[in-house]
CSV table of C-alpha atoms in Angstrom, one decimal:
chain,number,residue,atom,x,y,z
A,1,MET,CA,64.3,161.0,141.0
A,2,MET,CA,63.8,160.4,144.8
A,3,SER,CA,61.4,162.5,146.7
A,4,ASP,CA,62.8,165.2,148.9
A,5,TRP,CA,60.1,165.1,151.5
A,6,GLY,CA,61.5,166.0,154.9
A,7,GLY,CA,64.7,167.6,153.4
A,8,LEU,CA,66.4,164.2,153.0
A,9,SER,CA,67.1,164.3,149.3
A,10,ALA,CA,70.8,163.8,148.5
A,11,GLU,CA,70.8,166.8,146.2
A,12,ARG,CA,68.5,169.2,148.1
A,13,GLY,CA,68.6,168.0,151.7
A,14,PRO,CA,70.3,170.0,154.5
A,15,SER,CA,74.0,169.3,155.1
A,16,GLU,CA,76.6,170.2,157.8
A,17,GLU,CA,77.9,173.0,155.7
A,18,ARG,CA,74.5,174.6,155.2
A,19,GLY,CA,73.2,173.9,158.7
A,20,GLN,CA,70.2,171.8,159.5
A,21,ALA,CA,66.7,173.2,159.0
A,22,PRO,CA,65.2,174.3,162.4
A,23,TRP,CA,62.4,171.7,162.4
A,24,SER,CA,64.8,168.8,161.5
A,25,VAL,CA,66.0,168.6,165.1
A,26,TRP,CA,62.4,167.7,166.2
A,27,SER,CA,61.8,165.2,163.4
A,28,THR,CA,63.2,162.4,165.5
A,29,ALA,CA,60.6,162.7,168.2
A,30,GLU,CA,60.8,159.0,168.9
A,31,THR,CA,64.3,159.6,170.5
A,32,GLN,CA,63.7,163.0,171.9
A,33,THR,CA,60.3,162.8,173.6
A,34,SER,CA,61.5,164.7,176.6
A,35,LEU,CA,62.3,167.8,174.7
A,36,THR,CA,59.9,170.6,174.2
A,37,PRO,CA,60.4,172.6,171.1
A,38,PRO,CA,60.9,176.3,171.7
A,39,PRO,CA,58.0,178.6,170.7
A,40,TRP,CA,59.9,180.1,167.7
A,41,VAL,CA,60.2,176.7,166.0
A,42,SER,CA,57.4,175.9,163.6
A,43,PRO,CA,56.5,172.2,163.3
A,44,PRO,CA,57.1,170.6,159.9
A,45,ALA,CA,54.2,170.5,157.5
A,46,PRO,CA,52.5,167.2,157.5
A,47,VAL,CA,53.6,164.9,154.7
A,48,PRO,CA,50.6,163.7,152.6
A,49,ALA,CA,50.1,160.0,152.5
A,50,PRO,CA,51.0,158.5,149.1
A,51,THR,CA,48.0,157.6,147.0
A,52,PRO,CA,47.7,153.8,146.8
A,53,ALA,CA,48.4,152.4,143.4
A,54,PRO,CA,45.4,150.8,141.6
A,55,ALA,CA,45.1,147.1,142.0
A,56,PRO,CA,46.8,145.3,139.1
A,57,VAL,CA,44.4,143.7,136.7
A,58,SER,CA,44.9,140.0,136.7
A,59,SER,CA,46.4,138.5,133.5
A,60,ARG,CA,43.3,136.4,133.0
A,61,ARG,CA,41.0,139.4,133.2
A,62,ALA,CA,43.3,141.4,130.8
A,63,TRP,CA,43.1,138.5,128.2
A,64,ARG,CA,39.3,138.5,128.5
A,65,LEU,CA,39.2,142.2,127.7
A,66,VAL,CA,41.5,141.8,124.7
A,67,LEU,CA,39.5,138.9,123.4
A,68,ALA,CA,36.2,140.9,123.8
A,69,VAL,CA,37.6,143.8,121.8
A,70,ALA,CA,39.0,141.6,119.1
A,71,LEU,CA,35.6,139.8,118.8
A,72,ALA,CA,33.8,143.1,118.5
A,73,VAL,CA,36.1,144.2,115.7
A,74,VAL,CA,35.7,140.9,113.8
A,75,LEU,CA,31.9,141.0,114.1
A,76,GLY,CA,31.7,144.6,113.1
A,77,ALA,CA,33.9,143.9,110.0
A,78,GLY,CA,31.8,140.9,109.1
A,79,ALA,CA,28.6,142.9,109.3
A,80,GLY,CA,30.0,145.7,107.2
A,81,GLY,CA,31.2,143.2,104.6
A,82,GLY,CA,27.7,141.7,104.5
A,83,VAL,CA,26.1,145.0,103.9
A,84,TRP,CA,28.6,145.8,101.2
A,85,TYR,CA,27.8,142.5,99.4
A,86,VAL,CA,24.1,143.0,99.5
A,87,THR,CA,24.1,146.6,98.4
A,88,HIS,CA,26.9,146.4,95.9
A,89,GLY,CA,27.6,142.9,94.8
A,90,ARG,CA,24.1,142.2,93.4
A,91,VAL,CA,23.3,145.6,92.1
A,92,ASN,CA,26.5,146.4,90.2
A,93,HIS,CA,27.1,143.4,87.9
A,94,GLY,CA,30.4,145.2,86.8
A,95,HIS,CA,29.2,148.8,87.0
A,96,GLU,CA,30.3,149.5,90.6
A,97,HIS,CA,29.2,153.1,90.8
A,98,VAL,CA,25.5,152.4,90.8
A,99,ALA,CA,24.0,153.0,94.3
A,100,ALA,CA,21.5,150.6,95.8
A,101,SER,CA,19.7,153.2,97.9
A,102,GLY,CA,16.2,154.2,97.2
A,103,THR,CA,15.1,151.1,95.4
A,104,GLY,CA,12.4,150.0,97.9
A,105,ARG,CA,12.1,146.4,96.9
A,106,SER,CA,8.4,146.2,97.9
A,107,SER,CA,7.7,148.9,95.2
A,108,TYR,CA,9.0,146.7,92.3
A,109,ARG,CA,8.0,143.6,90.4
A,110,THR,CA,10.1,141.2,88.4
A,111,VAL,CA,9.1,140.9,84.7
A,112,GLN,CA,10.2,138.6,81.9
A,113,ASP,CA,10.1,141.0,79.0
A,114,PRO,CA,9.2,139.4,75.6
A,115,THR,CA,12.2,141.2,74.0
A,116,GLY,CA,14.5,138.8,75.8
A,117,TYR,CA,15.5,139.7,79.3
A,118,THR,CA,14.3,139.8,83.0
A,119,LEU,CA,14.4,142.8,85.2
A,120,ASP,CA,12.7,144.6,88.0
A,121,VAL,CA,10.4,147.6,87.3
A,122,PRO,CA,8.2,149.8,89.4
A,123,LYS,CA,4.8,148.4,90.2
A,124,ASN,CA,1.8,149.9,88.4
A,125,TRP,CA,4.1,151.4,85.7
A,126,THR,CA,2.7,150.8,82.2
A,127,ARG,CA,4.7,149.1,79.5
A,128,THR,CA,4.8,150.1,75.8
A,129,GLN,CA,7.0,149.1,73.0
A,130,ARG,CA,8.0,150.6,69.7
A,131,GLN,CA,10.5,149.7,67.1
A,132,GLY,CA,13.7,151.8,67.2
A,133,ALA,CA,16.2,152.2,64.3
A,134,LYS,CA,18.0,149.0,65.3
A,135,ALA,CA,16.1,147.3,68.1
A,136,PRO,CA,12.8,147.4,70.0
A,137,VAL,CA,12.6,150.2,72.6
A,138,VAL,CA,10.7,149.1,75.8
A,139,THR,CA,9.2,152.0,77.9
A,140,TYR,CA,7.7,151.9,81.4
A,141,ASP,CA,5.8,155.0,82.4
A,142,SER,CA,4.6,156.1,85.8
A,143,PRO,CA,0.8,156.4,86.4
A,144,ASP,CA,1.1,160.2,86.4
A,145,GLY,CA,3.2,160.3,83.2
A,146,THR,CA,6.0,162.3,84.8
A,147,ARG,CA,8.6,159.5,85.1
A,148,ARG,CA,9.9,157.0,82.6
A,149,LEU,CA,12.2,154.0,82.3
A,150,GLN,CA,13.5,152.9,78.9
A,151,ILE,CA,15.4,149.7,77.9
A,152,PHE,CA,16.9,148.8,74.5
A,153,ARG,CA,19.8,146.9,73.0
A,154,VAL,CA,22.6,148.8,71.3
A,155,SER,CA,25.0,147.7,68.5
A,156,GLU,CA,28.1,149.8,68.9
A,157,ASN,CA,31.4,148.3,69.9
A,158,SER,CA,31.4,149.5,73.5
A,159,PRO,CA,29.1,151.3,76.0
A,160,ALA,CA,31.3,154.4,75.8
A,161,GLU,CA,31.1,154.5,72.0
A,162,SER,CA,27.3,154.0,72.1
A,163,LEU,CA,26.8,156.8,74.6
A,164,ASP,CA,29.0,159.2,72.8
A,165,LEU,CA,27.2,158.6,69.5
A,166,ALA,CA,23.8,159.1,71.2
A,167,GLU,CA,24.9,162.4,72.7
A,168,ASN,CA,26.8,163.9,69.9
A,169,ASP,CA,25.5,162.6,66.6
A,170,PRO,CA,24.8,165.7,64.4
A,171,GLY,CA,21.4,164.3,63.3
A,172,TYR,CA,19.8,163.0,66.4
A,173,GLY,CA,22.2,163.5,69.3
A,174,PHE,CA,20.4,164.6,72.5
A,175,ALA,CA,23.0,167.3,73.0
A,176,ARG,CA,20.9,169.3,70.4
A,177,GLN,CA,17.9,169.4,72.7
A,178,PRO,CA,16.9,172.8,74.2
A,179,GLY,CA,18.5,173.7,77.5
A,180,TYR,CA,20.9,170.6,77.3
A,181,GLN,CA,23.4,170.6,80.1
A,182,VAL,CA,25.7,167.8,81.4
A,183,ILE,CA,25.3,167.1,85.1
A,184,ASP,CA,27.6,164.1,85.5
A,185,ARG,CA,29.7,161.6,83.5
A,186,ALA,CA,31.1,158.3,84.8
A,187,THR,CA,32.7,155.3,83.1
A,188,GLY,CA,34.0,151.8,84.0
A,189,PRO,CA,35.5,148.8,82.3
A,190,SER,CA,32.1,147.6,81.0
A,191,TRP,CA,29.8,150.6,81.3
A,192,ALA,CA,29.3,154.3,80.7
A,193,GLU,CA,26.8,156.7,82.1
A,194,LEU,CA,25.7,160.3,81.4
A,195,THR,CA,23.4,162.4,83.5
A,196,TYR,CA,22.0,165.5,81.9
A,197,ARG,CA,19.1,167.9,81.9
A,198,TYR,CA,17.1,169.5,79.1
A,199,ASP,CA,13.9,171.5,78.5
A,200,ASP,CA,11.0,169.4,77.1
A,201,GLN,CA,8.5,171.3,75.1
A,202,ASP,CA,5.6,169.5,76.8
A,203,LYS,CA,6.9,168.4,80.2
A,204,GLY,CA,9.3,171.2,81.1
A,205,ALA,CA,12.7,170.8,82.7
A,206,ARG,CA,13.8,167.1,82.7
A,207,ARG,CA,16.6,165.1,84.3
A,208,VAL,CA,17.8,162.0,82.4
A,209,ILE,CA,20.3,159.3,83.5
A,210,ASP,CA,21.5,157.2,80.5
A,211,HIS,CA,23.4,154.1,81.4
A,212,ARG,CA,24.9,151.7,78.9
A,213,PHE,CA,26.5,148.5,79.9
A,214,GLU,CA,27.6,145.0,78.9
A,215,ALA,CA,25.1,142.4,80.0
A,216,GLY,CA,25.8,138.9,81.3
A,217,ASP,CA,25.7,137.4,77.8
A,218,GLY,CA,28.2,139.9,76.4
A,219,SER,CA,25.5,142.0,74.6
A,220,LEU,CA,25.2,145.8,75.1
A,221,TYR,CA,22.1,147.5,76.5
A,222,ALA,CA,21.0,150.9,77.4
A,223,VAL,CA,18.7,151.8,80.4
A,224,ARG,CA,17.5,155.3,80.7
A,225,SER,CA,15.6,156.8,83.6
A,226,SER,CA,14.0,160.3,83.5
A,227,GLY,CA,11.8,162.5,85.5
A,228,PRO,CA,11.2,166.2,86.4
A,229,GLU,CA,14.3,168.1,87.2
A,230,SER,CA,12.6,169.3,90.4
A,231,LEU,CA,12.6,165.8,91.8
A,232,ASP,CA,15.2,164.5,94.2
A,233,PRO,CA,18.0,163.0,92.0
A,234,ALA,CA,17.8,159.8,94.1
A,235,VAL,CA,14.2,159.3,93.1
A,236,VAL,CA,15.0,159.7,89.4
A,237,ARG,CA,17.8,157.1,89.8
A,238,ALA,CA,15.9,154.5,91.8
A,239,PRO,CA,14.2,152.7,88.9
A,240,LEU,CA,17.5,152.6,87.0
A,241,THR,CA,19.2,151.1,90.0
A,242,ALA,CA,16.6,148.4,90.4
A,243,ALA,CA,16.7,147.6,86.7
A,244,LEU,CA,20.5,147.3,86.5
A,245,GLY,CA,20.6,145.2,89.7
A,246,SER,CA,18.2,142.6,88.4
A,247,PHE,CA,18.8,142.7,84.6
A,248,CYS,CA,19.5,139.3,83.0
A,249,PRO,CA,19.3,138.4,79.4
A,250,ALA,CA,17.4,135.2,78.5
A,251,GLY,CA,19.6,132.2,78.8
A,252,ALA,CA,22.4,133.9,80.7
A,253,ASN,CA,23.6,132.9,84.2
A,254,CYS,CA,23.3,136.1,86.2
A,255,ARG,CA,23.6,134.7,89.8
């Protein structure tokens, strides 16, 4: 719509039928300079000058801005992808829910265990071994004796079957332990995990993460991490995360 400054709009401006506005007679001062407006005529309100439009951005500058934004997006996506690969690709080995946070690589050492695999374990933790019902059970204990990491091979048909049996067997299932309570369950195509708490007669309330998975050579293993229930859950999980992210059976290609 056109502006109706000065009463000149086709729709709202003065017409012969309506009579001209009193100040419109004096609006053509260029042709009526000899006339003096009578005192009862008010001069028209000054028309504000239009605000100048911003200078247009050159097409070359606009393209530079577009290219800069696109480059920032690509670089950001690349950086995010790199972080995802480092924190998930190496750690998971098929069990994608395992978090990589809290491992603190400087606090771990790589060991070639004589039972037939390589993995990372916390520095200064003490290794012991005992013979289980079907395979050797390797245990690493913290110096203060409050935290523990256990590794052993299992013989069931799947990680889920092995974990279910370990939990619910009427003779030795850990669901029979005092104060037993499930905290979390998770499963994937080649792994199963159960987090629970129970009351140990000697050590008090304990938190346990039992993770069973298919290793690089197709064999099944269990890795269990435990500690006081009062600890931050991430601290209890950290040794498990490090072990799973580095676990490799002898002779297998785990790169």
